[in-house]
Amino acid sequence: MTNERIDRELWTSFASLIRSYGAAHGLNSRHQAVVEVGSDLILLRVGTRWLRFTPSEMIEDNNRTVPFRLNHDGTATIGDVTEEMDLAAERLAREMMQSE
């Protein structure tokens, strides 16, 4: 499998995880997570808050930008922290739902 195909699969998987965890955390919330996915953009919106992901950065609604990367070993690096991709998606969705 080529690196481009792996990157595309990781991107699709991360978007799916964000969508699933956003929905799960929204079950007990008055807000609903909305996820928009493109080939080079994932947008997670909850109420007035949002997170935007590109293949190289994560931008928060306060315009804070941190480096972002999906790694071929199934981890995600956000800023200086590397964690399993599913754990990163769950944490980000939870934090978004709790802050609204």
mmCIF file of C-alpha atoms in Angstrom:
data_model
loop_
_atom_site.group_PDB
_atom_site.id
_atom_site.type_symbol
_atom_site.label_atom_id
_atom_site.label_comp_id
_atom_site.label_asym_id
_atom_site.label_seq_id
_atom_site.Cartn_x
_atom_site.Cartn_y
_atom_site.Cartn_z
ATOM 1 C CA MET A 1 0.000 0.000 0.000
ATOM 2 C CA THR A 2 1.405 3.409 -0.894
ATOM 3 C CA ASN A 3 1.950 6.139 1.666
ATOM 4 C CA GLU A 4 -0.748 8.229 -0.021
ATOM 5 C CA ARG A 5 -3.301 5.443 0.403
ATOM 6 C CA ILE A 6 -2.269 4.895 4.020
ATOM 7 C CA ASP A 7 -2.609 8.627 4.711
ATOM 8 C CA ARG A 8 -6.073 8.645 3.110
ATOM 9 C CA GLU A 9 -7.171 5.636 5.175
ATOM 10 C CA LEU A 10 -5.872 7.214 8.391
ATOM 11 C CA TRP A 11 -7.677 10.483 7.541
ATOM 12 C CA THR A 12 -10.949 8.653 6.901
ATOM 13 C CA SER A 13 -10.549 6.635 10.100
ATOM 14 C CA PHE A 14 -9.833 9.711 12.207
ATOM 15 C CA ALA A 15 -12.868 11.511 10.768
ATOM 16 C CA SER A 16 -15.022 8.476 11.571
ATOM 17 C CA LEU A 17 -13.696 8.362 15.132
ATOM 18 C CA ILE A 18 -14.364 12.083 15.654
ATOM 19 C CA ARG A 19 -17.901 11.617 14.319
ATOM 20 C CA SER A 20 -18.589 8.549 16.483
ATOM 21 C CA TYR A 21 -17.194 9.985 19.703
ATOM 22 C CA GLY A 22 -18.925 13.311 19.073
ATOM 23 C CA ALA A 23 -22.234 11.489 18.750
ATOM 24 C CA ALA A 24 -21.588 9.324 21.810
ATOM 25 C CA HIS A 25 -20.682 12.275 24.014
ATOM 26 C CA GLY A 26 -23.675 14.180 22.673
ATOM 27 C CA LEU A 27 -26.142 11.638 24.057
ATOM 28 C CA ASN A 28 -26.141 13.337 27.464
ATOM 29 C CA SER A 29 -25.678 16.883 26.218
ATOM 30 C CA ARG A 30 -28.001 19.608 25.054
ATOM 31 C CA HIS A 31 -25.642 20.120 22.103
ATOM 32 C CA GLN A 32 -24.997 17.955 19.093
ATOM 33 C CA ALA A 33 -21.621 17.553 17.434
ATOM 34 C CA VAL A 34 -21.528 18.305 13.717
ATOM 35 C CA VAL A 35 -18.634 16.889 11.714
ATOM 36 C CA GLU A 36 -17.801 17.979 8.180
ATOM 37 C CA VAL A 37 -15.205 15.979 6.283
ATOM 38 C CA GLY A 38 -13.247 16.761 3.143
ATOM 39 C CA SER A 39 -10.120 15.342 1.577
ATOM 40 C CA ASP A 40 -7.914 17.774 3.503
ATOM 41 C CA LEU A 41 -10.227 19.199 6.192
ATOM 42 C CA ILE A 42 -12.153 17.829 9.173
ATOM 43 C CA LEU A 43 -14.343 20.303 11.039
ATOM 44 C CA LEU A 44 -15.886 19.449 14.413
ATOM 45 C CA ARG A 45 -18.522 21.940 15.582
ATOM 46 C CA VAL A 46 -20.363 21.922 18.908
ATOM 47 C CA GLY A 47 -22.580 24.933 19.518
ATOM 48 C CA THR A 48 -20.408 27.988 18.920
ATOM 49 C CA ARG A 49 -17.113 26.097 19.375
ATOM 50 C CA TRP A 50 -15.147 24.357 16.632
ATOM 51 C CA LEU A 51 -11.940 22.492 15.851
ATOM 52 C CA ARG A 52 -10.543 22.365 12.331
ATOM 53 C CA PHE A 53 -8.029 19.717 11.302
ATOM 54 C CA THR A 54 -5.814 19.705 8.243
ATOM 55 C CA PRO A 55 -3.163 17.076 7.578
ATOM 56 C CA SER A 56 -0.602 19.331 9.283
ATOM 57 C CA GLU A 57 -2.404 21.406 11.936
ATOM 58 C CA MET A 58 -5.316 21.693 14.330
ATOM 59 C CA ILE A 59 -6.928 25.123 14.647
ATOM 60 C CA GLU A 60 -9.184 25.955 17.576
ATOM 61 C CA ASP A 61 -12.038 28.480 17.539
ATOM 62 C CA ASN A 62 -9.796 30.936 19.414
ATOM 63 C CA ASN A 63 -7.392 30.730 16.410
ATOM 64 C CA ARG A 64 -4.809 28.809 18.422
ATOM 65 C CA THR A 65 -2.945 26.573 16.000
ATOM 66 C CA VAL A 66 -0.923 23.505 16.932
ATOM 67 C CA PRO A 67 0.898 20.981 14.752
ATOM 68 C CA PHE A 68 -1.199 17.899 13.945
ATOM 69 C CA ARG A 69 -0.191 14.650 12.268
ATOM 70 C CA LEU A 70 -1.668 11.206 11.811
ATOM 71 C CA ASN A 71 1.144 8.675 12.009
ATOM 72 C CA HIS A 72 1.406 5.391 10.124
ATOM 73 C CA ASP A 73 1.544 3.469 13.413
ATOM 74 C CA GLY A 74 -2.038 4.518 14.233
ATOM 75 C CA THR A 75 -1.135 7.354 16.569
ATOM 76 C CA ALA A 76 -1.933 11.051 16.321
ATOM 77 C CA THR A 77 0.505 13.795 17.246
ATOM 78 C CA ILE A 78 -1.097 17.016 18.456
ATOM 79 C CA GLY A 79 1.451 19.601 19.490
ATOM 80 C CA ASP A 80 4.090 17.718 21.456
ATOM 81 C CA VAL A 81 1.775 14.874 22.520
ATOM 82 C CA THR A 82 1.491 11.582 20.654
ATOM 83 C CA GLU A 83 -1.312 9.191 21.604
ATOM 84 C CA GLU A 84 -3.356 6.446 20.018
ATOM 85 C CA MET A 85 -5.577 7.925 17.320
ATOM 86 C CA ASP A 86 -8.810 6.658 18.903
ATOM 87 C CA LEU A 87 -7.869 8.041 22.319
ATOM 88 C CA ALA A 88 -7.047 11.441 20.796
ATOM 89 C CA ALA A 89 -10.385 11.535 18.946
ATOM 90 C CA GLU A 90 -12.316 10.561 22.073
ATOM 91 C CA ARG A 91 -10.528 13.146 24.217
ATOM 92 C CA LEU A 92 -11.053 15.969 21.729
ATOM 93 C CA ALA A 93 -14.746 15.152 21.251
ATOM 94 C CA ARG A 94 -15.280 14.885 25.022
ATOM 95 C CA GLU A 95 -13.507 18.181 25.692
ATOM 96 C CA MET A 96 -15.585 19.921 23.027
ATOM 97 C CA MET A 97 -18.869 18.549 24.410
ATOM 98 C CA GLN A 98 -17.966 19.417 28.023
ATOM 99 C CA SER A 99 -16.900 22.957 27.242
ATOM 100 C CA GLU A 100 -20.173 23.962 25.575
#
